[in-house]
């Protein structure tokens, strides 16, 4: 994972490529261990963390990463699971505000719906960090910073891999994530941004399967019934839906990875297993281990040290295809 961390430093135990925004060059830097750190005098600050849900190994790894980094940094973390409902998330943020927590971290299910509750937090001087997915708000000062993957770039990387793989010609089914979520919007747009220059690549179906395995399977079954003979590629916005699609393709008597190319995003261990088995062709990494970065930012925020803190701190990830899967699988952490 690489961090595009505009004009700021620091990521534990990783080699980060820092694109300096407003600064002249990019540089590679190696940063020492311990991404999370304690700022003096803020030990045992209480942080409220609102998660989207717990539906996949990706999400579980994300939650664990935040919990572990909070503990390592000496914070008292209060956790709320939105259970895939925006309404639950907004209520949880309101409740953290009433409890007077020191800071709030939100992994927002959807981009919209946040203005009112974030205004409340601002009035109470409770800083908010947006993690993993982005928000669209009237006033950007309603949150301090966003930390997460560069999901726009992921869709682009997926499309670029595909263009090469199929020599610019293929009929594609797109399985979209949940509607209104920033990674869905970004992965949908950026994929098209690339393929618009390759008229031989045609999207013949595009449907939401909500980032879920069973929905990926169900939606793919229906598309196979309608357009089975035409489908050459499945582009899924996450690995979980791709694994569901693989099951549907097999149930329809076809070979995923051979008869139909399957391409997805996240880089989960299960995706590597599917690649090693020859059923998935490529996954673009989207690293969920964002806890250390989040706690590093929280440390600065609580210490009042936000000068120069970028509004967006985006983690950039890599493309892995079948050719490297067997070599890399053991090192996968989620
Ligand atoms: O790709 C997916 C999860 O928000 C970037 O959400 C994240 C996405 C991730 O459900 O698997």
XYZ file of C-alpha atoms and ligand atoms in Angstrom:
345
model
C 0.000 0.000 0.000
C 1.241 3.434 -0.824
C 0.104 6.627 0.759
C -0.639 9.729 -1.189
C -0.327 11.925 1.835
C -0.318 15.462 0.663
C 2.496 17.413 2.314
C 2.578 15.329 5.465
C 4.520 12.288 6.550
C 4.332 9.163 8.603
C 3.004 5.655 8.052
C 4.134 2.841 10.289
C 6.291 0.112 8.791
C 5.483 0.837 5.190
C 7.259 2.220 2.243
C 5.130 5.106 1.178
C 5.127 7.055 -1.988
C 4.287 10.596 -1.089
C 2.879 12.781 -3.824
C 3.430 16.243 -2.513
C 0.438 18.370 -3.252
C 1.466 21.909 -3.881
C 5.063 20.812 -3.394
C 7.322 20.105 -6.300
C 8.201 16.382 -6.306
C 7.121 12.939 -5.365
C 9.402 11.016 -3.096
C 9.671 7.556 -1.615
C 10.171 7.422 2.072
C 10.664 4.616 4.508
C 9.012 5.259 7.813
C 9.849 3.515 11.072
C 7.506 1.293 13.073
C 4.552 2.449 15.123
C 2.073 4.356 12.985
C -0.107 5.044 16.001
C 1.430 7.196 18.680
C 0.410 8.937 21.833
C 0.431 12.690 21.962
C 1.348 14.037 25.386
C -1.514 14.670 27.739
C -4.170 12.986 25.645
C -3.918 9.481 26.983
C -7.276 7.862 27.560
C -9.114 10.313 25.402
C -12.434 8.793 24.359
C -12.967 8.251 20.651
C -16.308 7.228 19.156
C -16.019 5.059 16.061
C -19.024 4.439 13.814
C -18.540 1.535 11.420
C -20.713 0.623 8.397
C -21.389 -2.990 9.402
C -19.569 -6.316 9.647
C -20.555 -8.112 6.472
C -17.197 -9.164 5.094
C -13.685 -10.160 6.090
C -12.576 -6.817 4.667
C -14.859 -4.930 7.030
C -13.869 -7.106 9.992
C -10.195 -6.450 9.263
C -10.942 -2.720 9.065
C -12.724 -2.725 12.434
C -9.954 -4.755 14.073
C -7.290 -2.458 12.694
C -9.018 0.597 14.193
C -9.627 -1.119 17.537
C -6.063 -2.371 17.850
C -4.505 0.936 16.850
C -6.730 2.797 19.335
C -5.645 0.460 22.083
C -1.984 0.779 21.133
C -2.338 4.569 21.206
C -3.929 4.419 24.659
C -7.407 5.639 23.707
C -10.710 4.516 25.071
C -12.604 3.503 21.914
C -16.397 3.373 21.856
C -17.635 1.320 18.934
C -20.951 1.519 17.075
C -21.931 -0.795 14.219
C -24.266 0.897 11.732
C -25.539 -2.519 10.546
C -25.659 -1.269 6.969
C -28.151 1.520 7.769
C -27.294 5.190 7.431
C -29.974 6.046 9.984
C -28.212 3.885 12.609
C -24.923 5.573 11.848
C -26.364 9.078 12.229
C -27.998 8.086 15.537
C -24.704 6.654 16.794
C -22.862 9.885 15.964
C -25.568 11.890 17.784
C -25.205 9.658 20.778
C -21.403 10.066 20.821
C -21.942 13.842 20.705
C -24.329 13.684 23.681
C -21.806 11.581 25.586
C -19.214 14.293 24.980
C -16.521 12.089 23.402
C -13.224 13.767 22.501
C -13.323 12.882 18.793
C -15.439 10.886 16.382
C -14.351 8.613 13.532
C -16.971 7.775 10.915
C -16.790 5.190 8.142
C -19.845 6.522 6.280
C -22.108 4.117 4.415
C -23.155 6.808 1.964
C -21.802 10.148 0.835
C -24.975 12.101 1.707
C -27.000 12.658 4.842
C -24.265 13.992 7.096
C -24.628 17.776 7.230
C -26.944 18.079 10.250
C -25.187 15.706 12.578
C -21.747 17.027 11.644
C -22.973 20.554 12.350
C -24.008 19.372 15.810
C -20.532 17.931 16.392
C -18.943 21.161 15.239
C -21.089 23.228 17.633
C -19.896 21.016 20.473
C -16.283 21.332 19.273
C -15.951 17.606 18.703
C -13.554 16.951 15.825
C -14.593 14.396 13.208
C -12.329 12.194 11.109
C -13.887 10.553 8.061
C -12.409 7.113 7.474
C -12.561 4.641 4.551
C -15.446 6.195 2.586
C -15.989 9.819 1.700
C -18.800 12.263 2.459
C -20.260 15.112 0.431
C -21.086 18.001 2.734
C -22.010 21.655 2.140
C -19.104 22.805 4.230
C -15.801 20.929 4.294
C -14.902 22.389 7.678
C -17.455 19.976 9.183
C -14.724 17.347 9.338
C -10.997 17.626 9.880
C -9.646 15.112 7.410
C -10.521 12.090 5.288
C -8.312 8.992 5.370
C -8.986 6.053 3.097
C -8.153 4.230 -0.065
C -7.999 5.994 -3.407
C -11.063 4.189 -4.699
C -11.188 6.255 -7.886
C -7.732 5.038 -8.754
C -8.727 1.432 -8.022
C -11.429 1.457 -10.717
C -8.942 2.974 -13.105
C -6.323 0.326 -12.355
C -8.919 -2.406 -12.850
C -9.917 -0.994 -16.249
C -6.304 -0.560 -17.369
C -5.546 -4.170 -16.447
C -8.595 -5.300 -18.419
C -7.800 -3.263 -21.521
C -4.450 -5.042 -21.746
C -5.832 -8.458 -20.916
C -8.507 -8.394 -23.644
C -6.661 -6.214 -26.148
C -9.317 -3.556 -25.956
C -12.265 -5.782 -26.804
C -14.778 -7.424 -24.439
C -18.369 -7.560 -23.247
C -18.420 -6.730 -19.549
C -20.846 -7.195 -16.664
C -20.344 -4.753 -13.803
C -21.410 -5.697 -10.270
C -21.679 -2.476 -8.328
C -21.338 -1.974 -4.589
C -24.050 -0.384 -2.477
C -25.565 2.717 -4.015
C -24.532 6.118 -2.747
C -21.278 4.813 -1.246
C -18.167 6.681 -2.360
C -16.208 3.573 -3.499
C -19.177 2.546 -5.666
C -19.435 5.981 -7.244
C -15.679 6.176 -7.792
C -15.111 2.637 -9.073
C -18.038 3.022 -11.478
C -16.871 6.375 -12.846
C -13.160 5.741 -13.158
C -13.637 2.382 -14.907
C -15.714 4.167 -17.550
C -13.228 7.004 -17.747
C -10.633 4.493 -18.998
C -12.782 2.303 -21.221
C -14.360 5.239 -23.039
C -11.114 5.360 -25.015
C -11.583 1.702 -25.995
C -14.866 1.402 -27.869
C -14.386 -2.370 -28.203
C -15.068 -2.691 -24.483
C -18.771 -2.670 -23.872
C -20.656 -2.822 -20.580
C -23.640 -5.054 -21.295
C -25.079 -5.099 -17.759
C -24.424 -3.083 -14.621
C -26.236 -3.825 -11.394
C -25.839 -3.279 -7.661
C -25.041 -6.261 -5.456
C -24.254 -4.183 -2.354
C -20.727 -5.514 -1.720
C -22.279 -8.806 -0.538
C -21.330 -12.325 -1.581
C -24.853 -13.783 -1.742
C -26.169 -10.760 -3.622
C -23.244 -11.033 -6.030
C -24.285 -14.613 -6.674
C -27.988 -13.829 -7.080
C -27.458 -10.846 -9.368
C -24.960 -12.802 -11.476
C -27.393 -15.746 -11.776
C -30.035 -13.405 -13.187
C -27.594 -11.758 -15.609
C -26.325 -15.171 -16.747
C -29.890 -16.206 -17.512
C -30.518 -13.068 -19.526
C -27.186 -12.663 -21.312
C -25.142 -15.783 -20.550
C -23.713 -16.348 -24.003
C -22.458 -12.815 -24.411
C -20.628 -12.337 -21.104
C -16.837 -12.280 -21.411
C -15.853 -10.377 -18.274
C -17.195 -9.670 -14.789
C -15.925 -6.506 -13.108
C -17.014 -6.578 -9.454
C -16.544 -3.566 -7.162
C -15.299 -5.932 -4.451
C -13.921 -9.451 -4.020
C -16.937 -10.656 -2.047
C -19.322 -10.044 -4.961
C -16.779 -11.574 -7.351
C -16.696 -14.750 -5.262
C -20.510 -14.864 -5.399
C -20.338 -14.346 -9.174
C -17.800 -17.176 -9.480
C -20.255 -19.521 -7.752
C -23.028 -18.441 -10.127
C -20.800 -18.934 -13.179
C -19.873 -22.446 -12.016
C -23.521 -23.274 -11.327
C -24.279 -22.236 -14.922
C -21.748 -24.805 -16.144
C -19.035 -22.333 -17.167
C -15.467 -21.931 -15.997
C -14.812 -18.668 -14.114
C -11.362 -17.338 -14.897
C -11.376 -19.085 -18.294
C -14.758 -18.856 -20.044
C -15.438 -15.614 -18.215
C -12.691 -13.329 -16.929
C -13.350 -12.209 -13.351
C -11.805 -8.999 -12.045
C -12.407 -7.358 -8.672
C -11.161 -5.022 -5.953
C -9.982 -5.425 -2.312
C -7.183 -8.019 -2.432
C -8.599 -10.243 0.296
C -6.949 -13.531 1.089
C -9.991 -15.361 -0.293
C -9.490 -13.536 -3.599
C -5.906 -14.791 -3.694
C -7.183 -18.315 -3.044
C -9.592 -17.924 -5.959
C -6.727 -16.675 -8.157
C -4.518 -19.603 -7.181
C -7.431 -21.898 -8.080
C -7.614 -20.148 -11.474
C -11.146 -18.809 -10.914
C -10.395 -15.121 -10.417
C -8.084 -13.315 -12.812
C -7.162 -10.132 -10.995
C -7.781 -8.140 -7.828
C -6.862 -4.529 -7.152
C -5.833 -4.095 -3.543
C -7.845 -1.855 -1.235
C -6.106 -2.016 2.099
C -8.425 -2.040 5.134
C -5.625 -1.751 7.690
C -6.235 1.951 8.216
C -6.221 2.041 12.038
C -2.617 3.237 12.540
C -3.052 6.124 10.106
C -6.350 7.090 11.706
C -4.854 7.111 15.195
C -1.852 9.078 14.059
C -4.211 11.751 12.739
C -6.366 11.601 15.889
C -3.215 12.145 17.974
C -2.448 15.305 16.041
C -6.046 16.502 16.104
C -6.344 16.080 19.888
C -3.024 17.826 20.380
C -4.350 20.749 18.306
C -1.643 20.086 15.796
C -3.592 20.113 12.535
C -1.707 22.796 10.697
C -0.857 21.526 7.256
C -2.956 18.400 7.763
C -4.292 17.478 4.331
C -8.046 17.313 3.792
C -7.624 13.974 2.031
C -5.040 11.331 2.903
C -5.416 8.633 0.317
C -3.877 5.198 0.423
C -2.907 3.955 -3.032
C -2.839 0.270 -3.672
C -1.492 -2.275 -6.106
C -2.785 -4.618 -8.771
C -2.337 -8.360 -8.283
C -3.186 -10.884 -10.956
C -2.999 -14.657 -11.269
C 0.631 -14.552 -12.336
C 1.767 -13.407 -8.855
C -1.008 -14.836 -6.681
C 0.790 -17.980 -5.485
C 3.912 -16.042 -4.517
C 2.048 -13.351 -2.618
C -0.762 -15.286 -0.928
C 1.126 -16.118 2.269
C 1.878 -12.483 2.958
C -1.743 -11.342 2.767
C -2.941 -9.975 6.088
C -6.691 -9.786 5.522
O -14.088 -2.410 -1.056
C -15.723 -3.282 0.350
C -16.421 -2.804 1.529
O -15.453 1.036 1.628
C -13.548 0.718 0.315
O -16.407 -1.406 1.348
C -14.576 0.077 1.158
C -15.355 -1.034 0.491
C -14.611 -2.301 0.214
O -17.684 -3.293 1.765
O -15.322 -4.603 0.333
